[in-house]
Coordinates of C-alpha atoms and ligand atoms in Angstrom, one line a residue:
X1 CA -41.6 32.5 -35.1
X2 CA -42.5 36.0 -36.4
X3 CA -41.7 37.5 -39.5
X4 CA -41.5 33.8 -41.3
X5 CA -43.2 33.7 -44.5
X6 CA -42.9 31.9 -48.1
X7 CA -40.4 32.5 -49.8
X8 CA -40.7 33.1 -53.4
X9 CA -40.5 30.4 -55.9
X10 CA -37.3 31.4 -57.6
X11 CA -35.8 33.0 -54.9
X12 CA -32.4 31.7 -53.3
X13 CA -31.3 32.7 -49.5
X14 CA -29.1 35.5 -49.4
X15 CA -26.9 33.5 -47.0
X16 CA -26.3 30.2 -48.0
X17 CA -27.9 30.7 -51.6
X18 CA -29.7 27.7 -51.2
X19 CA -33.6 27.8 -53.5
X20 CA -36.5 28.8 -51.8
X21 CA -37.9 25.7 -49.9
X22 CA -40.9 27.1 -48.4
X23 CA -40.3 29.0 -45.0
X24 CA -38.0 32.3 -45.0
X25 CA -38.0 35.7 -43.2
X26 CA -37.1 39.3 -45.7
X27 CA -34.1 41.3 -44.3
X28 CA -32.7 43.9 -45.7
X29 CA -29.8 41.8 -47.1
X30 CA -33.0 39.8 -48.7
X31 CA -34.6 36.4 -48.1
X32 CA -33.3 34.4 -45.1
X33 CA -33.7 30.6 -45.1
X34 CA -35.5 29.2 -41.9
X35 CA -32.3 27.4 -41.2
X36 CA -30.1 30.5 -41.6
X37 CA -32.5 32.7 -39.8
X38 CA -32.6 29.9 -36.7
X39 CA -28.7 30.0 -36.6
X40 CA -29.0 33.9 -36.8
X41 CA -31.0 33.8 -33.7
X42 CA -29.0 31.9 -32.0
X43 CA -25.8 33.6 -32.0
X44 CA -24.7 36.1 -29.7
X45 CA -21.5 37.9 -29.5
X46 CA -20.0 41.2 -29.2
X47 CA -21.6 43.4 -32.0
X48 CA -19.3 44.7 -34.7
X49 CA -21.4 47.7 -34.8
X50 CA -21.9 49.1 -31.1
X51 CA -19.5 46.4 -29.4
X52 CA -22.7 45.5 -27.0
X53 CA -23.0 41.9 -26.0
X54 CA -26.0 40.6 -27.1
X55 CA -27.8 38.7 -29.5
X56 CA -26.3 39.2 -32.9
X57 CA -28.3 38.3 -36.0
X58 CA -26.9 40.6 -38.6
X59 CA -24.1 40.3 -41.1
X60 CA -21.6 43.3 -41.2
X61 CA -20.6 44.4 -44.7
X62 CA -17.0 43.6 -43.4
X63 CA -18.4 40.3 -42.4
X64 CA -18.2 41.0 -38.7
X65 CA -21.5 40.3 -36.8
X66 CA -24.7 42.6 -35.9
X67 CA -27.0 43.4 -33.5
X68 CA -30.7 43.9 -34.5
X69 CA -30.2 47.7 -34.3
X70 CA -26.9 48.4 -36.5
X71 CA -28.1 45.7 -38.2
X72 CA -31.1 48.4 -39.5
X73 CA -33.5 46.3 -37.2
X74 CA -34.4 43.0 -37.9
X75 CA -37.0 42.9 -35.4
X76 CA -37.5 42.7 -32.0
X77 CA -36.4 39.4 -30.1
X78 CA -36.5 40.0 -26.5
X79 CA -38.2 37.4 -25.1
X80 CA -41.6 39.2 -23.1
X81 CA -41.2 37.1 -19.7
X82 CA -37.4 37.3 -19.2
X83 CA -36.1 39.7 -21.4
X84 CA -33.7 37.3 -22.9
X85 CA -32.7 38.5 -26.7
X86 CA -33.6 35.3 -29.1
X87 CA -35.6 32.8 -30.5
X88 CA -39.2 33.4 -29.3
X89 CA -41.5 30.3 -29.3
X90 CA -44.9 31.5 -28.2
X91 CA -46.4 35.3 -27.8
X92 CA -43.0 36.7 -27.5
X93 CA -42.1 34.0 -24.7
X94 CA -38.1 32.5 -25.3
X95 CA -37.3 29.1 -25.9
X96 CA -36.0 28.9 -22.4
X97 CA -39.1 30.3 -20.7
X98 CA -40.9 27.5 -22.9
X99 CA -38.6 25.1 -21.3
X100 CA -39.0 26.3 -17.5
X101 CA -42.7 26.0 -18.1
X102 CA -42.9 22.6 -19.6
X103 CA -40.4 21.4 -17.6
X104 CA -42.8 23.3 -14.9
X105 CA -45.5 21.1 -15.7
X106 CA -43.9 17.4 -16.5
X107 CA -41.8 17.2 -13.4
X108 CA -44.4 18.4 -11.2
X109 CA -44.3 16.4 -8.2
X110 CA -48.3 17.2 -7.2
X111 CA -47.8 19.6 -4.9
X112 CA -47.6 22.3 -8.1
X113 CA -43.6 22.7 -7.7
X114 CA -41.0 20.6 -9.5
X115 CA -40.2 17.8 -7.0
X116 CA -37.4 18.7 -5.0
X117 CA -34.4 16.5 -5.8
X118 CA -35.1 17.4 -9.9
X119 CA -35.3 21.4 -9.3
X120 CA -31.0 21.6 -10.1
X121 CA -31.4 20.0 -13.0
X122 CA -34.7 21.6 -13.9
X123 CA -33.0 25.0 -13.1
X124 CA -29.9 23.7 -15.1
X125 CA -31.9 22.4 -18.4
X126 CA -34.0 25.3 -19.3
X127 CA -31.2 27.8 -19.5
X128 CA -29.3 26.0 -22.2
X129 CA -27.8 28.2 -24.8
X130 CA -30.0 26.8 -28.0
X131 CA -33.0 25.8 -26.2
X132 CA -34.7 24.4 -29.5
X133 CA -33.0 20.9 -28.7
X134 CA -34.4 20.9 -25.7
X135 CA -38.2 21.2 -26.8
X136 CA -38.0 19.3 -28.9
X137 CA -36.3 16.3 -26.5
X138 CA -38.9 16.7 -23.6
X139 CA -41.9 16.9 -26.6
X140 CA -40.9 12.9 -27.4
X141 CA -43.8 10.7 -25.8
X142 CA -41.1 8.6 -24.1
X143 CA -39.1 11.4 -22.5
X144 CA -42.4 12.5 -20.8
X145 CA -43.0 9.6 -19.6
X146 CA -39.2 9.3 -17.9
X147 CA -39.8 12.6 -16.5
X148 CA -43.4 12.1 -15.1
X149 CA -41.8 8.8 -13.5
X150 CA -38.9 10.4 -12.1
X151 CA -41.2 13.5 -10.6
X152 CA -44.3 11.1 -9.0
X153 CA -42.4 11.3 -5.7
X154 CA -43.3 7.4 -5.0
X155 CA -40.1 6.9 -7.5
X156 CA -36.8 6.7 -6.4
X157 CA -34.6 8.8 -8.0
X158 CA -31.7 6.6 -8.5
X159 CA -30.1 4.9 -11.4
X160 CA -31.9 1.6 -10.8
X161 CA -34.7 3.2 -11.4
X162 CA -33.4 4.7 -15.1
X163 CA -32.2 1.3 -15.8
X164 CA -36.1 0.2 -15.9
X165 CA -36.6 2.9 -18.2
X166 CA -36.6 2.9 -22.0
X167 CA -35.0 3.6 -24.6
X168 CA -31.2 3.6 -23.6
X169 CA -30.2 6.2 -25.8
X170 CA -32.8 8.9 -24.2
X171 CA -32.4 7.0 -20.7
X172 CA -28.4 7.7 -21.2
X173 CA -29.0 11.5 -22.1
X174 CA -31.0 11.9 -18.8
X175 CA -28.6 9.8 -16.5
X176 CA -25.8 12.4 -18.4
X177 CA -27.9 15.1 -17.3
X178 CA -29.1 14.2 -13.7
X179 CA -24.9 13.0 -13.0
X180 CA -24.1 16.3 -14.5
X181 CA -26.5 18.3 -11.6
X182 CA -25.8 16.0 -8.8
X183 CA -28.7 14.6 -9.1
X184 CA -27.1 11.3 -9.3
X185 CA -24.1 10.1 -7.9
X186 CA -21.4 9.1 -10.9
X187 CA -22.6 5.9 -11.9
X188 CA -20.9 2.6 -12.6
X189 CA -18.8 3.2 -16.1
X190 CA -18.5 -0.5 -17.4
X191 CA -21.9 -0.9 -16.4
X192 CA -23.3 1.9 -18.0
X193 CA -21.3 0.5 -21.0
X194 CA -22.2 -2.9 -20.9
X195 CA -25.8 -1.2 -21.0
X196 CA -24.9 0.7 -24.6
X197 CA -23.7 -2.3 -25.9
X198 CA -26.8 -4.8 -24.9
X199 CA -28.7 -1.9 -26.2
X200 CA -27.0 -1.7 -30.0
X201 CA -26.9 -5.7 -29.9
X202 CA -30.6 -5.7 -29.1
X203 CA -31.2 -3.3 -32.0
X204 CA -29.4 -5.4 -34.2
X205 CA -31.7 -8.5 -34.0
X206 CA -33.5 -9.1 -37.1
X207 CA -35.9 -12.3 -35.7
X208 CA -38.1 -10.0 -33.2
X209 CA -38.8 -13.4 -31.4
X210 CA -35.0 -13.7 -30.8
X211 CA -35.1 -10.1 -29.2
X212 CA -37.3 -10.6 -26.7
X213 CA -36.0 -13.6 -25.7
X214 CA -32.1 -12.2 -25.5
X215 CA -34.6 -9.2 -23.9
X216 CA -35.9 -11.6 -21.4
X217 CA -32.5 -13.0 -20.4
X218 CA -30.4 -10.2 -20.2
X219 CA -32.8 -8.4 -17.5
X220 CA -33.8 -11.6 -15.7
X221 CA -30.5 -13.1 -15.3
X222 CA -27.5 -11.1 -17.0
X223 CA -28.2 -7.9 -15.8
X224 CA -29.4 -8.7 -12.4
X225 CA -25.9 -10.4 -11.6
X226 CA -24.1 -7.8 -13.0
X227 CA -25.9 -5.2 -10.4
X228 CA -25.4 -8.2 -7.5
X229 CA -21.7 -7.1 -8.4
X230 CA -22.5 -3.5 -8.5
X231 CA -23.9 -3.6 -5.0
X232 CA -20.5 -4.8 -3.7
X233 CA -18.3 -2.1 -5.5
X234 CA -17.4 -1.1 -9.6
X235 CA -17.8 -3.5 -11.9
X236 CA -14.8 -4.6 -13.4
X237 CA -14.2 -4.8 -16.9
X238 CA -13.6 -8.7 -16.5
X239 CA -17.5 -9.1 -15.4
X240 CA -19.0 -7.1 -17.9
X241 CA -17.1 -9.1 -20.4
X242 CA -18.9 -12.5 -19.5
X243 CA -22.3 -10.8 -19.6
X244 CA -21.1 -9.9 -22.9
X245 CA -20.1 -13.2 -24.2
X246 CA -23.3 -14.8 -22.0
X247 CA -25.3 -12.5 -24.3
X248 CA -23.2 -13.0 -27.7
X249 CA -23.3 -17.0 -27.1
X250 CA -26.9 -16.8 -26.6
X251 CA -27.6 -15.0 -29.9
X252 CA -25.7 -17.2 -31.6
X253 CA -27.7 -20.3 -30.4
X254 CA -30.9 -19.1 -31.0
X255 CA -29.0 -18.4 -34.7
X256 CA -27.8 -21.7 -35.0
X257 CA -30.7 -23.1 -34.0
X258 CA -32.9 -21.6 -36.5
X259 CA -30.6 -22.6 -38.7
X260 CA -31.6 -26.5 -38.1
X261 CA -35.2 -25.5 -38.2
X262 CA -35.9 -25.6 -34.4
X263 CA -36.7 -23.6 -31.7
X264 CA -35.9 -23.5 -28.5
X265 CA -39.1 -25.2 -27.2
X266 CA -38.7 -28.1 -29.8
X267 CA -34.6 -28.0 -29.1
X268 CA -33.6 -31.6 -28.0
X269 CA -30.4 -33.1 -26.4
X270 CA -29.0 -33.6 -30.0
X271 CA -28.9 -30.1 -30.5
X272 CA -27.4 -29.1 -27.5
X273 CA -25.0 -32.1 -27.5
X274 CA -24.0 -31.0 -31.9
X275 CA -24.1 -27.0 -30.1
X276 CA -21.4 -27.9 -27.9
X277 CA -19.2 -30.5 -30.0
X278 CA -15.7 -29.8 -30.9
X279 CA -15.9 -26.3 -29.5
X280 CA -16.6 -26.8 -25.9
X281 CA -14.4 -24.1 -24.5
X282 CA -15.9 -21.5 -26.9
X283 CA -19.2 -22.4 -26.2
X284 CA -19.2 -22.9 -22.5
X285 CA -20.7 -19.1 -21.8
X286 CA -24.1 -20.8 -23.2
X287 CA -24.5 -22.2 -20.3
X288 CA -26.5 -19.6 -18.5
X289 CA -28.7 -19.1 -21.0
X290 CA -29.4 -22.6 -21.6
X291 CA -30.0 -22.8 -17.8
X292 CA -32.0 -19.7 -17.5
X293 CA -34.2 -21.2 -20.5
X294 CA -34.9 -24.5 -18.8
X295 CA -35.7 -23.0 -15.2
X296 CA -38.1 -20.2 -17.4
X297 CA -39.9 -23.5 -19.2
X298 CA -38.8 -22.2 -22.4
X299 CA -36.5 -25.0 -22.9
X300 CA -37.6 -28.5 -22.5
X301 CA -35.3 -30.1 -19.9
X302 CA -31.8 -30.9 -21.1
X303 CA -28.2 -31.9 -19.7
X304 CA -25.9 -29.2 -20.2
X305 CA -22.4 -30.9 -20.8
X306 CA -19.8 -30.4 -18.6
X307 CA -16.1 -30.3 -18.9
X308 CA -13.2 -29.2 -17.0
X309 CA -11.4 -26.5 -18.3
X310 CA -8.2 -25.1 -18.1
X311 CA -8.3 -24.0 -14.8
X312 CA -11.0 -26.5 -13.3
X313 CA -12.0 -26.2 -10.1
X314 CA -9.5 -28.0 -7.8
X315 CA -10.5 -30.4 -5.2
X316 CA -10.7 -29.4 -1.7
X317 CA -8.2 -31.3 -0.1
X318 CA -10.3 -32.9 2.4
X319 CA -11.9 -34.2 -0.8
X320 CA -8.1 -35.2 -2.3
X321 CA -7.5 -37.1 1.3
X322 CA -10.9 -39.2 1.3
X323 CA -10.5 -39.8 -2.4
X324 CA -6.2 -41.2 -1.7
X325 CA -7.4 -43.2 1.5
X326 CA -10.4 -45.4 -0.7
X327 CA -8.0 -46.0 -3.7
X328 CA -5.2 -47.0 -1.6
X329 CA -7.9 -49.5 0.3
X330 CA -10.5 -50.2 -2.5
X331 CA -10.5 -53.4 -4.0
X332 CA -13.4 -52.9 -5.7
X333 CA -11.6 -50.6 -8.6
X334 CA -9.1 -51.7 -11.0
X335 CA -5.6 -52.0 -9.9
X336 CA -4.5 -49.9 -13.1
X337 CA -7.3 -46.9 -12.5
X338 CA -6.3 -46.8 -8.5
X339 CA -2.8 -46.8 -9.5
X340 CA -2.9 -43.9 -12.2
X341 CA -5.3 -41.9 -9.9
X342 CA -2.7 -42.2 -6.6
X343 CA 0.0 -40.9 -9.1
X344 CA -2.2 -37.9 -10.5
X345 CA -3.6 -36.9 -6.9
X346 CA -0.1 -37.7 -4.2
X347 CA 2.5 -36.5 -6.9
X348 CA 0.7 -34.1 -9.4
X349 CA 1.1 -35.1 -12.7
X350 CA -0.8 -34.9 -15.5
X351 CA -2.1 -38.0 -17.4
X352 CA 0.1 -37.5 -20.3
X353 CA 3.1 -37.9 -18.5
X354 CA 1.7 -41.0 -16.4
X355 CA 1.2 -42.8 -19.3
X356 CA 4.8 -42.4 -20.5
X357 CA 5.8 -43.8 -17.4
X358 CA 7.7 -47.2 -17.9
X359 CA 8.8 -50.4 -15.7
X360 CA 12.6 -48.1 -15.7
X361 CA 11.3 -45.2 -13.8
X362 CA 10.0 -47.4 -11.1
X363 CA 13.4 -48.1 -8.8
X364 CA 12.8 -50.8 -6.1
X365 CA 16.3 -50.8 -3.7
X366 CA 15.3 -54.8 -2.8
X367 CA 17.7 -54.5 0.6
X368 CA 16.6 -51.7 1.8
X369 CA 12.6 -52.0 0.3
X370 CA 12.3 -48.0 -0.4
X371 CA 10.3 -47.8 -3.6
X372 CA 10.8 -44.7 -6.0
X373 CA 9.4 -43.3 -8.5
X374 CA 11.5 -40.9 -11.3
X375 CA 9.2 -37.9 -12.4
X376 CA 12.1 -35.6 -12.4
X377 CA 15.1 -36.1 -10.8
X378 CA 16.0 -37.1 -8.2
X379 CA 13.5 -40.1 -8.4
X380 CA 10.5 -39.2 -5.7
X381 CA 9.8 -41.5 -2.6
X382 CA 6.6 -43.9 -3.2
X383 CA 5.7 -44.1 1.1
X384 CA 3.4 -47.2 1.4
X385 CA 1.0 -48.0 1.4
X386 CA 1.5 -46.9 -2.4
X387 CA 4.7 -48.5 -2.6
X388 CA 3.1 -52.0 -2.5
X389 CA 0.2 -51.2 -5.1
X390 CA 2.7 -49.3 -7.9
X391 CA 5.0 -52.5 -7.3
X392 CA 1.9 -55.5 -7.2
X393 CA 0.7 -53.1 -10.6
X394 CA 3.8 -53.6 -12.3
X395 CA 4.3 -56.6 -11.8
X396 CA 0.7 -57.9 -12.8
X397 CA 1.0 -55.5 -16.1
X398 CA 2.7 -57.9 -18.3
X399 CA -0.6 -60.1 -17.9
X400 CA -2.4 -57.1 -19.6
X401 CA -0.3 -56.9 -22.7
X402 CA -1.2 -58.2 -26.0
X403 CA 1.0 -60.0 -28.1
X404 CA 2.0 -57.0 -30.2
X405 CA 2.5 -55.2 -26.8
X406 CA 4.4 -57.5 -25.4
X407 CA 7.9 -56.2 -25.1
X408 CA 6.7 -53.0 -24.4
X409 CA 7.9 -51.4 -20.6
X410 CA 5.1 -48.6 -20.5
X411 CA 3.7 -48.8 -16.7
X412 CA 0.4 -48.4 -18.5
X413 CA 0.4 -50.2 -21.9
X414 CA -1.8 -49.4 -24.4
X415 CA -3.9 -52.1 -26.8
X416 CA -1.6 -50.1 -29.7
X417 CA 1.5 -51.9 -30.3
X418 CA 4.6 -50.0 -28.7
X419 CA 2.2 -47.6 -27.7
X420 CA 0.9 -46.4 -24.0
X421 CA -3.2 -46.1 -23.2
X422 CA -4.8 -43.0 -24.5
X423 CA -5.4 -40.0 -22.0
X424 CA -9.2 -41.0 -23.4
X425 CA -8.8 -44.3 -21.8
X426 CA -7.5 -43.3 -18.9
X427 CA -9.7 -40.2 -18.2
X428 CA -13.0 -42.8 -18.9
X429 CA -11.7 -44.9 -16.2
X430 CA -11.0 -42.4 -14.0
X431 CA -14.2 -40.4 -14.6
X432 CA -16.6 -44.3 -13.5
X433 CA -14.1 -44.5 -10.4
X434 CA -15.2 -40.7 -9.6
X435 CA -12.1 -39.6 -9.6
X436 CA -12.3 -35.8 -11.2
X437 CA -9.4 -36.3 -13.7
X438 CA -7.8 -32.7 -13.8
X439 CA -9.1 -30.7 -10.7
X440 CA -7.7 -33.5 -8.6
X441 CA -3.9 -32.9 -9.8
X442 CA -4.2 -28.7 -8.9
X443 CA -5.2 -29.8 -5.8
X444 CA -2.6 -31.9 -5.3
X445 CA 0.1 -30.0 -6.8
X446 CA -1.3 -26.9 -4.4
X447 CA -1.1 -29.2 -1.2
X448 CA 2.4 -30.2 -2.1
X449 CA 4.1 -27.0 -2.6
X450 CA 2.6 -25.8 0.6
X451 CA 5.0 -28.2 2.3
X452 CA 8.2 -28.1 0.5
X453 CA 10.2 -25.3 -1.6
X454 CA 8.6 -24.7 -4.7
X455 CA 12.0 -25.9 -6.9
X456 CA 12.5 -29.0 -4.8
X457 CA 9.3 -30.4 -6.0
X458 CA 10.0 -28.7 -9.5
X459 CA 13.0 -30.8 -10.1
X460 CA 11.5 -33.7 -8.3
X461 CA 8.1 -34.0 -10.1
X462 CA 9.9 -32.6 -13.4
X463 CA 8.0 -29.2 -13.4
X464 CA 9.1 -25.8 -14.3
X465 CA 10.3 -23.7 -11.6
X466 CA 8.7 -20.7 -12.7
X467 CA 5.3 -22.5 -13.0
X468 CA 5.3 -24.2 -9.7
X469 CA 6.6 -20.8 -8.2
X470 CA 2.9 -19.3 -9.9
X471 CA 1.2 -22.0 -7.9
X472 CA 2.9 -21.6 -4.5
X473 CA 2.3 -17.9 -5.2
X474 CA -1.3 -18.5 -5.1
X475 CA -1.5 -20.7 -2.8
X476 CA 0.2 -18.3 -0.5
X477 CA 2.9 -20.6 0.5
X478 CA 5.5 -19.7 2.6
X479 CA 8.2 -21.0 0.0
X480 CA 6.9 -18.9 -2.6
X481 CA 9.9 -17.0 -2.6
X482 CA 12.5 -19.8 -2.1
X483 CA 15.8 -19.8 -4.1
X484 CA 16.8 -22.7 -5.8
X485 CA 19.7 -23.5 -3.8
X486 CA 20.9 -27.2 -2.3
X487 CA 19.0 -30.6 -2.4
X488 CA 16.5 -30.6 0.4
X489 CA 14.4 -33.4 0.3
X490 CA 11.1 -33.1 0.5
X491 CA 8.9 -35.5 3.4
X492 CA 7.7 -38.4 1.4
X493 CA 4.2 -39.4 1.5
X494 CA 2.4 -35.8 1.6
X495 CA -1.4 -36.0 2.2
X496 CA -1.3 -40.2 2.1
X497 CA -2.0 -40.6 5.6
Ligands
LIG501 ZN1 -29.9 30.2 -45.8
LIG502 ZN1 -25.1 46.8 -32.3
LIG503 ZN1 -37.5 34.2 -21.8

């Protein structure tokens, strides 16, 4: 910049009245700082003095602002190549005429002009007001680099092609810029967010190893689903929040696992199998990295534990049908496990409240021979061939009981005195029958309320109404919207035949 010299030691800014600190420029008003004499130049306005619209550098005595001329001429700032009043970089040449010719040169697409699809936002960038920000951004190695990508015409000029680019702070400023000109179309919001935040966790990593692992797995399998979704429409807030926890739960791993002294090419089952103890649910999201690890030989090979969750799966119900028609044949299983898995899979019901069955709420009409069973009221049909196994199993249950059991009337007794089997128990038994012990009852309880109204079954299989209602919601049954009114009975048997 001309007219900058050093400013004598002693000496404070006539502006700000800051010390001398090297660089500063003598007005008539006295020494200018470089920081004062930058802003100077880069204000414009209508001048106090002649009311012309132009650059305004000078201070009025009445504090208004000054052009160069009523200002008693600070110098001469038109720019030589576009007659622009300010800041001049180079031989009298503006900061934006710097910027059109570097920009000139970086996004040259080889045929000497600034490839095509870039020239709005070309056009756009180099007419900023403070131009300054704007040499010194495209002067960064890495900037350069994203533009001389984005000009060689064998690039695509799409935001896949940014999201190779790095880093995401610079890469974001562009995308800003190149959405802002139509360059690009409006990108994907929580994407671009969940980008931000992979980015700040990324910087946060203190073990560089643990970086470019997370590194690793975030573009190879987290962010590569999440643009599988983006491919199909937005990505919803819901998806970018398990690539999140994917991510989080992975960190905290490779944490934890330092912790032990390990990594993950010496992790063994014990540590996986400790990872995942007593906090199952919270842990689950480690799955896909665990996986991703394994199939990338990082991670020797492991079993990843499963476990249903709240909301498991359910069974298809061709799967529920096969499964009813070998317990109610298979003599191979024990009477007690086929028993308790007929019970969860025909009628619904949760373990906990087939184990507080007892001998009471199994009613047997001798004359007439109907068998049924009281889950809610009234008591619920038991078709056969059912009817004979719940009857043959309660009868043969007093054999099972201990001695401190023995006046007990629980349909399944435990070894506890006065107390029924454990869900534990049950589930164990269930789980070596291959019986799935909780996606089997949605199923079932989805099948049924297809074929009866929702408060029928309610009251009969001792459910809530409005939680049954959910379920025949979603599994678009035609009853969904049924009042509770009357006693229809629902057909017995459902799905046993
Ligand atoms: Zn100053
Ligand atoms: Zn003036
Ligand atoms: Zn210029």
């Amino acid at each position: 910049m001309s007219g900058t010299q050093t400013m004598p030691a002693g000496r404070a800014c006539a502006r700000c009245g800051r010390a001398a600190r090297g660089g500063g420029t003598h007005w008539p008003e006295g020494w200018i700082c470089a920081t004062c004499h930058t802003h100077a130049l880069e204000t414009y306005g209508p001048c106090a003095g002649c009311g012309a619209g132009r650059l305004t550098p000078g201070i009025a005595p009445g504090g208004g602002r000054l052009c160069t001329d009523c200002a008693g001429g600070l110098g001469d700032f038109t720019c030589q190549t576009c007659g622009r009043e300010g800041i001049r970089y180079r031989r009298g040449v503006c900061g934006n005429c710097v910027l059109a010719e570097r920009l000139a040169v970086l996004l040259d697409d080889g045929t000497g002009r600034i490839r095509p699809e870039l020239a709005p936002f070309a056009a756009a960038f180099c007419q900023m007001r403070r131009p300054r920000g704007g040499i010194t951004w495209i002067g960064r190695p890495h900037v350069q680099k994203m533009l001389r990508t984005l000009a060689d015409p064998g690039t695509p000029v799409t935001h896949e092609t940014l999201n190779g680019m790095s880093p995401w702070r610079s890469v974001a400023y562009l995308r800003d810029l190149l959405m802002l000109h139509d360059v690009l179309p409006p990108a994907d919001r929580n994407l671009t967010l969940f980008e931000r935040w992979l980015d700040e966790t990324l910087a946060g990593l203190s073990q560089p190893g643990h970086r470019q692992l997370i590194e690793r797995f975030a573009s190879w399998h987290v962010r590569r689903r999440l643009r599988g979704f983006a491919g199909r429409g937005p990505v919803t807030g819901r998806q970018t929040q398990q690539a999140r926890g994917e991510v989080s739960q992975a960190i905290a791993f490779l944490a934890w696992l330092h912790g032990r002294g390990r990594t993950l090419a010496d992790c063994r089952q014990a540590e996986i199998d400790a990872w995942y103890a007593g906090s199952y649910t919270a842990r689950r999201l480690t799955h896909a990295f665990l996986r991703w690890a394994m199939s990338s030989k990082l991670l020797p090979p492991v079993t990843v534990p499963h476990q249903d969750t709240a909301n498991p799966a359910p069974i298809s119900q061709r799967q529920r049908l096969d499964l009813l028609q070998r317990l109610l044949t298979d003599e191979e299983t024990e009477l007690l496990t086929r028993v308790a898995a007929v019970l969860m899979l025909l009628y619904a019901q949760p373990l906990t409240r087939i184990l507080r069955l007892t001998l009471d709420d199994v009613h047997h009409d001798r004359d007439g021979g109907e068998v049924a069973i009281r889950l809610g009221e009234p008591p619920a049909p038991v078709p056969e061939p059912f009817a004979s196994l719940l009857l043959r199993h309660a009868g043969q249950r007093l054999n099972l009981t201990t001695a401190t059991n023995a006046d007990a009337r629980w349909l399944f007794p435990g070894r506890r005195g006065g107390q029924p089997m454990t869900p534990d128990t049950i589930e164990r038994r269930l789980r070596r029958a291959g019986i799935p012990a909780r996606g089997g009852r949605s199923a079932a309880l989805r099948h049924l309320v297809l074929q009866a109204p929702a408060p029928v079954i309610a009251t009969m299989l001792g459910y809530s109404h409005d939680g049954t209602a959910q379920v025949a919601a979603e599994a678009g049954s035609p009853w969904s919207r049924y009042a509770p009114v009357g006693h229809d009975r629902p057909r017995s048997g459902e799905g046993s035949s």
